[in-house]
Short mmCIF file of C-alpha atoms and ligand atoms in Angstrom, two decimals:
data_model
loop_
_atom_site.label_atom_id
_atom_site.label_comp_id
_atom_site.label_asym_id
_atom_site.label_seq_id
_atom_site.Cartn_x
_atom_site.Cartn_y
_atom_site.Cartn_z
CA MET A 3 0.00 0.00 0.00
CA PRO A 4 1.58 3.34 -0.99
CA VAL A 5 2.41 5.91 1.66
CA ILE A 6 -0.45 8.32 1.91
CA THR A 7 -0.24 11.88 0.65
CA ALA A 8 -2.88 14.56 0.97
CA LYS A 9 -5.40 15.20 -1.78
CA PRO A 10 -7.69 18.24 -1.84
CA CYS A 11 -11.35 17.73 -1.09
CA THR A 12 -14.25 19.43 0.59
CA LEU A 13 -15.92 17.61 3.44
CA ILE A 14 -19.60 18.24 4.07
CA LEU A 15 -20.55 17.01 7.48
CA PHE A 16 -24.24 16.26 8.05
CA GLY A 17 -24.99 16.22 11.78
CA ALA A 18 -22.01 18.42 12.64
CA LEU A 19 -23.31 19.32 16.10
CA GLY A 20 -24.06 15.72 17.10
CA ASP A 21 -22.22 13.49 19.49
CA LEU A 22 -20.22 11.53 16.91
CA ALA A 23 -19.00 14.62 15.10
CA LEU A 24 -18.02 16.41 18.29
CA ARG A 25 -16.39 13.47 20.03
CA LYS A 26 -14.75 11.73 17.11
CA LEU A 27 -14.83 13.45 13.74
CA PHE A 28 -13.55 16.94 14.53
CA PRO A 29 -10.72 15.64 16.75
CA ALA A 30 -9.77 13.15 14.02
CA LEU A 31 -9.78 15.82 11.31
CA TYR A 32 -7.71 18.08 13.54
CA GLN A 33 -5.14 15.33 14.06
CA LEU A 34 -4.92 14.78 10.30
CA ASP A 35 -4.34 18.50 9.86
CA ARG A 36 -1.71 18.45 12.57
CA ALA A 37 0.06 15.56 10.84
CA GLY A 38 0.10 17.52 7.57
CA LEU A 39 -2.32 15.07 5.96
CA LEU A 40 -5.01 17.54 4.98
CA HIS A 41 -4.39 19.38 1.76
CA ALA A 42 -4.08 23.15 2.13
CA ASP A 43 -7.29 23.58 0.12
CA THR A 44 -9.38 21.15 2.14
CA ARG A 45 -12.50 22.74 3.57
CA ILE A 46 -15.01 21.41 6.07
CA VAL A 47 -18.63 22.52 5.78
CA CYS A 48 -20.57 21.84 8.97
CA LEU A 49 -24.28 21.17 8.47
CA ALA A 50 -26.93 20.99 11.18
CA ARG A 51 -30.51 22.04 11.78
CA ASP A 52 -29.60 24.55 14.46
CA GLN A 53 -30.22 28.11 13.41
CA GLY A 54 -28.50 31.22 14.68
CA GLU A 55 -25.12 32.74 14.05
CA PRO A 56 -22.65 30.38 12.32
CA SER A 57 -19.88 31.82 14.48
CA THR A 58 -21.71 30.66 17.63
CA HIS A 59 -21.90 27.09 16.33
CA LEU A 60 -18.29 27.13 15.21
CA ALA A 61 -17.26 28.36 18.65
CA PHE A 62 -19.24 25.50 20.15
CA ILE A 63 -17.35 23.01 17.96
CA ASP A 64 -14.09 24.62 18.95
CA ASP A 65 -15.00 24.26 22.58
CA TRP A 66 -15.64 20.53 22.18
CA MET A 67 -12.37 20.07 20.36
CA HIS A 68 -10.62 21.42 23.41
CA ARG A 69 -12.40 18.78 25.47
CA TYR A 70 -11.63 15.82 23.26
CA ILE A 71 -8.17 16.51 21.92
CA PRO A 72 -5.40 15.70 24.41
CA VAL A 73 -3.89 18.93 25.75
CA MET A 74 -0.41 17.98 24.57
CA ASP A 75 -1.71 17.72 20.99
CA LEU A 76 -3.32 21.18 20.99
CA ASP A 77 -1.19 23.46 18.86
CA GLY A 78 -2.31 27.09 18.50
CA GLU A 79 -1.09 27.41 14.92
CA VAL A 80 -2.76 24.18 13.77
CA LEU A 81 -5.96 25.10 15.60
CA GLU A 82 -6.09 28.40 13.80
CA ARG A 83 -5.46 26.76 10.43
CA PHE A 84 -8.16 24.21 11.21
CA ARG A 85 -10.68 26.92 12.19
CA GLN A 86 -10.09 28.63 8.87
CA ARG A 87 -11.21 25.47 7.08
CA LEU A 88 -14.61 25.40 8.79
CA SER A 89 -17.88 27.00 7.78
CA TYR A 90 -21.42 26.40 9.02
CA ILE A 91 -24.78 26.17 7.24
CA SER A 92 -28.09 25.61 8.96
CA MET A 93 -30.39 23.34 6.98
CA GLU A 94 -33.12 20.69 7.14
CA PHE A 95 -31.51 17.68 5.49
CA ALA A 96 -34.77 16.43 4.01
CA LYS A 97 -35.73 19.78 2.40
CA PRO A 98 -34.51 20.08 -1.22
CA GLU A 99 -34.76 23.88 -1.15
CA ASP A 100 -32.22 24.06 1.70
CA TYR A 101 -29.49 22.66 -0.55
CA ALA A 102 -29.10 25.88 -2.56
CA ALA A 103 -26.90 27.36 0.16
CA LEU A 104 -24.76 24.21 0.14
CA VAL A 105 -24.32 24.37 -3.63
CA ALA A 106 -23.30 28.00 -3.36
CA GLU A 107 -20.70 27.04 -0.76
CA VAL A 108 -19.19 23.95 -2.42
CA GLY A 109 -20.22 24.08 -6.06
CA ASP A 110 -16.67 24.77 -7.28
CA ALA A 111 -15.00 21.88 -5.38
CA ASP A 112 -13.64 18.97 -7.46
CA THR A 113 -14.20 16.25 -4.86
CA LEU A 114 -16.81 16.26 -2.14
CA ILE A 115 -17.01 13.91 0.81
CA ALA A 116 -20.47 13.82 2.39
CA TYR A 117 -20.28 12.33 5.86
CA PHE A 118 -23.65 11.27 7.29
CA ALA A 119 -23.35 11.50 11.06
CA THR A 120 -27.14 11.26 11.24
CA PRO A 121 -29.72 8.55 11.86
CA ALA A 122 -29.83 6.13 8.93
CA PHE A 123 -33.42 6.95 7.94
CA VAL A 124 -32.24 10.31 6.52
CA TYR A 125 -29.51 8.78 4.32
CA GLY A 126 -32.00 8.26 1.47
CA PRO A 127 -33.44 11.81 1.50
CA ILE A 128 -29.95 13.35 1.76
CA CYS A 129 -28.74 11.30 -1.21
CA ALA A 130 -31.80 12.26 -3.27
CA ASN A 131 -31.23 15.92 -2.47
CA LEU A 132 -27.51 15.80 -3.26
CA ALA A 133 -28.40 14.24 -6.61
CA ALA A 134 -31.18 16.73 -7.31
CA CYS A 135 -28.88 19.68 -6.77
CA GLY A 136 -26.25 18.19 -9.09
CA LEU A 137 -23.61 17.31 -6.53
CA ALA A 138 -23.83 13.51 -6.65
CA GLU A 139 -21.33 12.85 -9.41
CA LYS A 140 -18.35 14.26 -7.57
CA THR A 141 -19.37 13.09 -4.09
CA ARG A 142 -18.23 10.13 -1.97
CA VAL A 143 -20.79 9.34 0.71
CA VAL A 144 -19.77 8.02 4.12
CA LEU A 145 -22.42 6.07 6.03
CA GLU A 146 -22.26 5.41 9.73
CA LYS A 147 -23.58 2.25 11.32
CA PRO A 148 -26.14 1.05 12.25
CA ILE A 149 -27.48 0.63 8.72
CA GLY A 150 -30.97 -0.57 9.62
CA HIS A 151 -32.01 -2.92 12.40
CA ASP A 152 -32.41 -6.06 10.30
CA LEU A 153 -31.83 -7.30 6.77
CA GLU A 154 -34.99 -5.79 5.37
CA SER A 155 -34.52 -2.32 6.80
CA SER A 156 -30.82 -2.28 5.86
CA ARG A 157 -31.74 -3.20 2.27
CA LYS A 158 -34.18 -0.31 2.13
CA ILE A 159 -31.55 2.16 3.30
CA ASN A 160 -28.86 0.75 1.02
CA ASP A 161 -31.25 0.81 -1.93
CA ALA A 162 -32.23 4.42 -1.24
CA VAL A 163 -28.53 5.37 -1.31
CA ALA A 164 -27.82 3.17 -4.35
CA ALA A 165 -30.58 4.95 -6.29
CA HIS A 166 -28.21 7.94 -6.54
CA PHE A 167 -24.69 6.63 -5.86
CA PRO A 168 -22.80 3.66 -7.30
CA GLU A 169 -21.12 1.32 -4.81
CA SER A 170 -17.74 2.76 -5.81
CA GLN A 171 -18.76 6.08 -4.20
CA ILE A 172 -20.15 4.58 -0.98
CA TYR A 173 -18.02 4.20 2.18
CA ARG A 174 -19.75 2.29 4.99
CA ILE A 175 -17.92 2.83 8.25
CA ASP A 176 -17.14 0.15 10.79
CA HIS A 177 -14.68 2.01 12.96
CA TYR A 178 -13.05 -1.24 14.12
CA LEU A 179 -11.57 -1.56 10.63
CA GLY A 180 -9.72 1.69 11.23
CA LYS A 181 -7.97 0.45 14.37
CA GLU A 182 -4.23 -0.01 13.79
CA THR A 183 -4.07 -3.52 15.23
CA VAL A 184 -6.98 -4.65 13.09
CA GLN A 185 -5.09 -3.57 9.99
CA ASN A 186 -2.07 -5.29 11.44
CA LEU A 187 -4.05 -8.50 11.34
CA ILE A 188 -3.86 -8.34 7.57
CA ALA A 189 -0.10 -7.74 7.72
CA LEU A 190 0.40 -10.46 10.32
CA ARG A 191 -1.51 -13.06 8.39
CA PHE A 192 -0.41 -12.37 4.87
CA ALA A 193 3.13 -11.02 5.29
CA ASN A 194 4.28 -13.94 7.48
CA SER A 195 4.25 -17.33 5.83
CA LEU A 196 4.90 -18.77 9.30
CA PHE A 197 1.31 -18.08 10.27
CA GLU A 198 -0.43 -18.68 7.00
CA THR A 199 0.70 -22.30 6.82
CA GLN A 200 -0.72 -22.90 10.31
CA TRP A 201 -3.94 -20.98 9.82
CA ASN A 202 -6.46 -23.79 9.55
CA GLN A 203 -8.30 -26.59 11.32
CA HIS A 204 -5.22 -28.84 11.29
CA HIS A 205 -3.32 -26.50 13.59
CA ILE A 206 -5.85 -24.27 15.34
CA SER A 207 -8.20 -25.70 17.94
CA HIS A 208 -10.38 -22.64 18.58
CA VAL A 209 -10.55 -18.86 18.40
CA GLU A 210 -11.86 -16.36 20.94
CA ILE A 211 -12.95 -12.81 20.18
CA THR A 212 -13.73 -10.61 23.17
CA VAL A 213 -14.89 -7.00 23.04
CA ALA A 214 -15.61 -5.91 26.59
CA GLU A 215 -16.50 -2.41 27.77
CA VAL A 216 -16.53 -0.96 31.26
CA VAL A 217 -19.12 1.66 30.38
CA GLY A 218 -22.84 1.09 30.63
CA ILE A 219 -25.31 2.91 28.43
CA GLU A 220 -24.10 6.45 29.12
CA GLY A 221 -27.26 8.39 28.28
CA ARG A 222 -27.78 6.43 25.04
CA TRP A 223 -30.72 4.41 26.35
CA GLY A 224 -33.08 5.57 23.61
CA TYR A 225 -30.83 4.23 20.85
CA PHE A 226 -29.39 1.26 22.66
CA ASP A 227 -32.64 -0.22 23.90
CA GLN A 228 -33.90 -0.46 20.31
CA ALA A 229 -30.67 -2.11 19.23
CA GLY A 230 -29.12 -4.29 21.95
CA GLN A 231 -25.63 -5.72 21.99
CA LEU A 232 -26.15 -8.13 19.09
CA ARG A 233 -27.11 -5.39 16.64
CA ASP A 234 -24.79 -2.79 18.16
CA MET A 235 -21.60 -4.86 18.32
CA ILE A 236 -21.81 -8.40 16.91
CA GLN A 237 -23.51 -7.56 13.59
CA ASN A 238 -20.64 -5.25 12.72
CA HIS A 239 -17.47 -5.08 14.84
CA LEU A 240 -17.19 -8.70 15.99
CA LEU A 241 -18.22 -10.21 12.67
CA GLN A 242 -15.72 -7.98 10.88
CA LEU A 243 -12.96 -9.21 13.19
CA LEU A 244 -14.07 -12.78 12.60
CA CYS A 245 -13.93 -12.22 8.84
CA LEU A 246 -10.40 -10.84 8.95
CA ILE A 247 -9.22 -13.84 10.93
CA ALA A 248 -11.07 -16.45 8.96
CA MET A 249 -10.89 -15.19 5.37
CA ASP A 250 -8.74 -16.82 2.72
CA PRO A 251 -5.80 -14.79 1.42
CA PRO A 252 -7.11 -12.25 -1.09
CA SER A 253 -5.44 -12.23 -4.50
CA ASP A 254 -4.32 -8.63 -3.88
CA LEU A 255 -4.99 -5.77 -1.50
CA SER A 256 -7.72 -4.18 -3.58
CA ALA A 257 -10.96 -3.37 -1.79
CA ASP A 258 -12.99 -5.88 -3.75
CA SER A 259 -10.52 -8.75 -3.38
CA ILE A 260 -10.56 -8.32 0.41
CA ARG A 261 -14.30 -7.85 0.59
CA ASP A 262 -14.99 -10.84 -1.67
CA GLU A 263 -13.09 -13.03 0.81
CA LYS A 264 -14.90 -11.57 3.80
CA VAL A 265 -18.27 -12.22 2.20
CA LYS A 266 -17.33 -15.87 1.66
CA VAL A 267 -16.76 -16.21 5.41
CA LEU A 268 -20.09 -14.62 6.27
CA LYS A 269 -21.83 -16.93 3.84
CA ALA A 270 -20.15 -19.94 5.44
CA LEU A 271 -21.28 -19.09 8.99
CA ALA A 272 -23.34 -22.02 10.20
CA PRO A 273 -26.92 -21.08 11.09
CA ILE A 274 -27.89 -21.59 14.72
CA THR A 275 -31.35 -23.06 14.97
CA PRO A 276 -33.67 -22.35 17.94
CA GLU A 277 -33.06 -25.92 19.25
CA HIS A 278 -29.34 -25.16 19.58
CA MET A 279 -29.65 -21.60 20.82
CA SER A 280 -29.54 -22.41 24.51
CA ARG A 281 -26.21 -24.22 24.08
CA GLU A 282 -24.60 -21.88 21.58
CA VAL A 283 -25.84 -18.39 22.34
CA VAL A 284 -26.10 -16.53 25.64
CA ARG A 285 -27.74 -13.16 26.06
CA GLY A 286 -27.38 -11.22 29.27
CA GLN A 287 -28.46 -7.97 30.87
CA TYR A 288 -26.50 -6.31 33.65
CA VAL A 289 -28.00 -5.74 37.07
CA ALA A 290 -26.63 -3.43 39.75
CA GLY A 291 -23.03 -4.13 40.70
CA SER A 292 -19.83 -2.18 40.88
CA SER A 293 -17.47 -0.58 38.44
CA ALA A 294 -14.01 0.71 39.34
CA GLY A 295 -14.85 0.12 42.99
CA LYS A 296 -18.04 2.19 42.91
CA PRO A 297 -21.63 0.91 42.98
CA VAL A 298 -23.42 1.30 39.64
CA PRO A 299 -27.09 0.79 38.71
CA GLY A 300 -28.45 -2.06 36.65
CA TYR A 301 -29.56 -1.59 33.02
CA LEU A 302 -33.20 -1.25 34.04
CA GLU A 303 -32.33 1.42 36.60
CA GLU A 304 -30.40 3.68 34.20
CA ASP A 305 -31.86 7.14 33.43
CA ASN A 306 -34.98 6.97 31.23
CA ALA A 307 -35.01 3.17 31.34
CA ASN A 308 -38.04 1.14 30.37
CA GLN A 309 -38.18 -1.21 33.31
CA GLN A 310 -39.75 -4.00 31.28
CA SER A 311 -36.98 -4.02 28.68
CA ASP A 312 -35.53 -7.38 27.71
CA THR A 313 -32.78 -5.85 25.55
CA GLU A 314 -29.46 -7.63 25.93
CA THR A 315 -26.30 -5.83 27.04
CA TYR A 316 -24.17 -8.97 26.67
CA VAL A 317 -23.91 -11.67 24.04
CA ALA A 318 -21.72 -14.76 23.78
CA VAL A 319 -21.93 -17.00 20.72
CA ARG A 320 -20.23 -20.21 19.69
CA ALA A 321 -20.00 -19.76 15.94
CA GLU A 322 -18.83 -22.24 13.34
CA ILE A 323 -17.62 -21.66 9.82
CA ARG A 324 -18.48 -24.35 7.36
CA ASN A 325 -15.56 -24.57 4.99
CA TRP A 326 -12.40 -26.62 4.50
CA ARG A 327 -10.19 -24.27 6.45
CA TRP A 328 -12.31 -24.00 9.58
CA SER A 329 -14.46 -27.10 9.82
CA GLY A 330 -14.62 -28.18 13.47
CA VAL A 331 -12.96 -25.00 14.86
CA PRO A 332 -15.33 -23.05 17.13
CA PHE A 333 -15.15 -19.26 17.17
CA TYR A 334 -16.28 -18.06 20.58
CA LEU A 335 -17.46 -14.45 20.42
CA ARG A 336 -18.45 -12.40 23.44
CA THR A 337 -19.16 -8.75 24.02
CA GLY A 338 -20.77 -6.83 26.83
CA LYS A 339 -21.29 -3.56 28.60
CA ARG A 340 -20.29 -3.08 32.25
CA MET A 341 -17.52 -5.65 32.17
CA PRO A 342 -14.58 -5.50 34.61
CA GLN A 343 -12.24 -3.91 32.06
CA LYS A 344 -12.15 -2.41 28.58
CA LEU A 345 -10.62 -5.13 26.49
CA SER A 346 -10.77 -6.03 22.83
CA GLN A 347 -8.72 -9.05 21.98
CA ILE A 348 -8.52 -12.05 19.74
CA VAL A 349 -6.93 -15.25 20.97
CA ILE A 350 -5.96 -17.96 18.50
CA HIS A 351 -5.37 -21.27 20.27
CA PHE A 352 -3.08 -23.66 18.41
CA LYS A 353 -3.43 -27.40 18.78
CA GLU A 354 -0.94 -29.40 20.78
CA SER A 355 1.57 -31.53 18.91
CA SER A 356 0.23 -35.02 18.38
CA HIS A 357 3.10 -36.84 20.10
CA TYR A 358 4.02 -35.58 23.59
CA ILE A 359 7.55 -36.30 24.82
CA PHE A 360 7.67 -34.32 28.08
CA ALA A 361 6.65 -35.41 31.58
CA PRO A 362 2.92 -36.26 31.47
CA GLU A 363 2.13 -33.99 34.45
CA GLN A 364 3.22 -31.00 32.33
CA ARG A 365 0.73 -31.76 29.62
CA PRO A 366 -2.00 -29.44 30.93
CA LEU A 367 0.40 -26.49 30.47
CA VAL A 368 -1.16 -24.74 27.52
CA SER A 369 0.89 -24.57 24.37
CA ASN A 370 0.93 -21.96 21.63
CA ARG A 371 -1.51 -19.09 21.61
CA LEU A 372 -1.47 -15.97 19.53
CA ILE A 373 -2.99 -13.01 21.32
CA ILE A 374 -3.90 -9.97 19.28
CA ARG A 375 -4.87 -7.07 21.52
CA LEU A 376 -6.76 -4.16 19.98
CA GLN A 377 -7.19 -2.19 23.18
CA PRO A 378 -5.83 -1.25 25.63
CA ASP A 379 -2.06 -1.65 24.98
CA GLU A 380 -2.31 -2.58 21.32
CA GLY A 381 -0.01 -5.42 20.58
CA ILE A 382 0.56 -8.97 19.53
CA SER A 383 1.92 -11.69 21.73
CA LEU A 384 2.75 -15.28 20.89
CA GLN A 385 2.75 -17.64 23.84
CA VAL A 386 5.49 -20.22 23.38
CA MET A 387 6.73 -23.09 25.53
CA THR A 388 10.34 -22.86 26.71
CA LYS A 389 12.45 -24.58 29.33
CA ASP A 390 12.70 -23.07 32.77
CA GLN A 391 16.18 -21.67 33.50
CA GLY A 392 18.34 -23.32 36.15
CA LEU A 393 20.31 -26.47 36.87
CA ASP A 394 17.64 -27.73 39.24
CA LYS A 395 14.81 -27.33 36.74
CA GLY A 396 15.54 -30.30 34.46
CA MET A 397 13.15 -30.23 31.49
CA GLN A 398 10.60 -28.17 33.39
CA LEU A 399 8.49 -26.32 30.81
CA ARG A 400 7.03 -22.86 31.09
CA SER A 401 4.75 -20.84 28.87
CA GLY A 402 5.97 -17.31 28.12
CA PRO A 403 5.26 -14.56 25.62
CA LEU A 404 7.13 -13.45 22.53
CA GLN A 405 5.77 -9.97 22.58
CA LEU A 406 5.28 -7.02 20.27
CA ASN A 407 3.73 -4.19 22.18
CA PHE A 408 2.87 -1.41 19.73
CA SER A 409 2.39 1.31 22.31
CA GLU A 410 5.84 0.51 23.78
CA THR A 411 7.65 -0.19 20.52
CA TYR A 412 6.34 2.86 18.72
CA LYS A 413 6.36 5.07 21.80
CA ALA A 414 7.27 8.19 19.88
CA ALA A 415 4.54 7.62 17.31
CA ARG A 416 1.03 8.30 18.54
CA ILE A 417 -1.38 5.46 17.76
CA PRO A 418 -3.98 7.18 15.61
CA ASP A 419 -7.67 6.94 16.34
CA ALA A 420 -9.64 4.69 14.00
CA TYR A 421 -11.55 7.67 12.57
CA GLU A 422 -8.32 9.38 11.52
CA ARG A 423 -7.35 6.40 9.41
CA LEU A 424 -10.82 6.02 7.93
CA LEU A 425 -11.27 9.69 7.07
CA LEU A 426 -7.87 9.71 5.44
CA GLU A 427 -8.73 6.65 3.36
CA VAL A 428 -11.93 8.34 2.14
CA THR A 429 -9.98 11.40 1.04
CA GLN A 430 -7.72 9.00 -0.91
CA GLY A 431 -10.66 7.14 -2.43
CA ASN A 432 -9.55 3.80 -0.90
CA GLN A 433 -12.43 1.51 -0.01
CA TYR A 434 -10.57 -1.48 1.44
CA LEU A 435 -11.33 -0.51 5.05
CA PHE A 436 -15.01 0.03 4.36
CA VAL A 437 -17.87 -2.43 4.31
CA ARG A 438 -19.59 -3.42 1.08
CA LYS A 439 -23.37 -3.73 0.81
CA ASP A 440 -23.35 -7.54 0.57
CA GLU A 441 -21.20 -7.80 3.72
CA VAL A 442 -23.75 -5.77 5.67
CA GLU A 443 -26.55 -7.94 4.32
CA HIS A 444 -24.95 -11.31 5.06
CA ALA A 445 -24.07 -10.14 8.57
CA TRP A 446 -27.70 -9.16 9.10
CA LEU A 447 -28.93 -12.47 7.73
CA TRP A 448 -26.94 -14.37 10.36
CA CYS A 449 -27.93 -12.02 13.19
CA ASP A 450 -31.59 -11.96 12.18
CA GLN A 451 -31.86 -15.72 12.72
CA LEU A 452 -30.50 -15.28 16.27
CA ILE A 453 -33.01 -12.53 16.98
CA ALA A 454 -35.82 -14.66 15.55
CA GLY A 455 -34.66 -17.61 17.68
CA TRP A 456 -34.72 -15.49 20.85
CA LYS A 457 -38.18 -14.31 19.97
CA GLN A 458 -39.41 -17.83 19.38
CA LEU A 459 -37.94 -19.13 22.65
CA GLY A 460 -39.11 -16.09 24.61
CA ASP A 461 -36.41 -16.46 27.29
CA PRO A 462 -35.45 -13.22 29.01
CA PRO A 463 -31.75 -12.25 29.03
CA LYS A 464 -29.73 -13.76 31.86
CA PRO A 465 -28.76 -11.32 34.60
CA TYR A 466 -25.12 -10.61 35.42
CA ALA A 467 -23.71 -8.22 37.98
CA ALA A 468 -22.19 -5.02 36.58
CA GLY A 469 -18.43 -5.42 36.87
CA SER A 470 -18.47 -9.18 36.21
CA TRP A 471 -17.53 -11.10 33.05
CA GLY A 472 -21.16 -11.87 32.17
CA PRO A 473 -23.72 -14.55 33.01
CA MET A 474 -22.63 -17.96 34.28
CA ALA A 475 -24.14 -19.48 31.15
CA ALA A 476 -21.41 -17.79 29.11
CA MET A 477 -18.80 -19.72 31.09
CA ALA A 478 -20.74 -22.93 30.48
CA LEU A 479 -20.84 -22.19 26.75
CA ILE A 480 -17.07 -22.65 26.55
CA THR A 481 -16.38 -25.02 29.48
CA ARG A 482 -18.79 -27.50 27.90
CA ASP A 483 -16.13 -27.89 25.21
CA GLY A 484 -13.44 -28.39 27.88
CA ARG A 485 -12.09 -24.84 27.51
CA SER A 486 -12.23 -21.51 29.30
CA TRP A 487 -12.20 -17.85 28.28
CA TYR A 488 -8.61 -16.68 28.12
CA GLY A 489 -7.55 -14.46 30.99
CA ASP A 490 -10.83 -14.34 32.92
CA LEU A 491 -10.24 -13.90 36.61
C1 BG6 B 283 -19.89 1.58 18.83
C2 BG6 B 283 -21.07 1.12 19.62
O1 BG6 B 283 -20.02 1.18 17.49
O2 BG6 B 283 -18.70 1.01 19.38
C3 BG6 B 283 -20.92 1.50 21.09
O3 BG6 B 283 -22.26 1.70 19.10
C4 BG6 B 283 -19.59 1.01 21.62
O4 BG6 B 283 -21.98 0.97 21.86
C5 BG6 B 283 -18.45 1.41 20.71
O5 BG6 B 283 -19.42 1.57 22.91
C6 BG6 B 283 -17.14 0.76 21.14
O6 BG6 B 283 -16.08 1.26 20.38
P1 BG6 B 283 -14.60 1.25 20.94
O7 BG6 B 283 -13.77 1.75 19.82
O8 BG6 B 283 -14.58 2.14 22.14
O9 BG6 B 283 -14.30 -0.18 21.32
#
């Protein structure tokens, strides 16, 4: 992949005063500017419904940037340059007549990037209006998740966008694909023949993917209760990680070669029928407990909670991929809110060698594991067996890590936020870190059957105490196979 250089473009940001824009997008754009990766001519047009003086809204954005950009990264000169790039237009996104002001502002730009930091139901109307005012041809549209809440609704949204934009101009964000370690997965797998020869059912016994968060719902009850952890996290982030681990080597690094391979994985995911749901899927909901040593309320006691809600805040699934490479290798996925720590990691467990020559009592010592940590402390560690040092130790084995800790190794280099990478790739017109329509649809297809199964069974989610690793049933899901979740205390 060539080293990235800046290209000029104008970014039009729908929903510029919303949470995502304020917390993630402006800080990310600022960091790109600071790194010299925004072209001198790049402009950012902020769009929101709020009326009033543009300068007031721009000052508000500036204020939030000071909250979300680390103090040591705030540079007066860069801030001033960044401010000069911004302008603000108040508009109703669904009203065609409101687009005249936008055309007047950006009509002369060669390349436009329209970022939709809005609810998905307005994607269609915005696209229609961009097309009607003649801007569609030169525009790349960036869509945030969630795209719909099931296959049918996602198709409707995707079709409404596709009515005006070809797939080559559509960038569907899954911010996990912008995380450095996730991209490193591609390098690790395909730049090291050592791993690729071992990457199959002959050598790997099982795979774990954990995405745990300490936070609860944080004032997002309205959105989250409609979605739940399956739609919010598994349908996108965890299935994307699974795809990157399980896919066959693409023929090249082009967006479509990578995405073709990911789609094959999604298509090969074994369905889980309602009869098998109780053994292979666990849904949980947190009850009051403690977090960082402080008592915290349960999900149903959060602000504005519907006390009858049976929305899950935790999911564990034992997934299987039906193909030659992975037949018989379970992929255990789990993700939850209000877990003991923020942790996103993938653990690849390699099989033991078939003939064991060491003392039998040492056999339970686990052999090779590859641990890929996305957060915190991004890094990769390979657990290998070595001999204990010392004359008195004989052939006493121990398991220790061969470690590559990115935050330590690249101390001087800041690890960029996922949105920085993704925004940069859009400005370059690279789609390989974005999700294609058929990926979204196949992911929904698999999740929809789980949701339908839950509905059919009618079981409520299993309670777990805030600050724990989830319901007991999630332990049983893996111990039943004679295994345990890596690192759980
Ligand atoms: C978002 C989900 O996509 O990812 C949130 O909607 C979740 O519920 C977040 O908190 C987690 O992202 P990260 O990068 O903090 O792991």
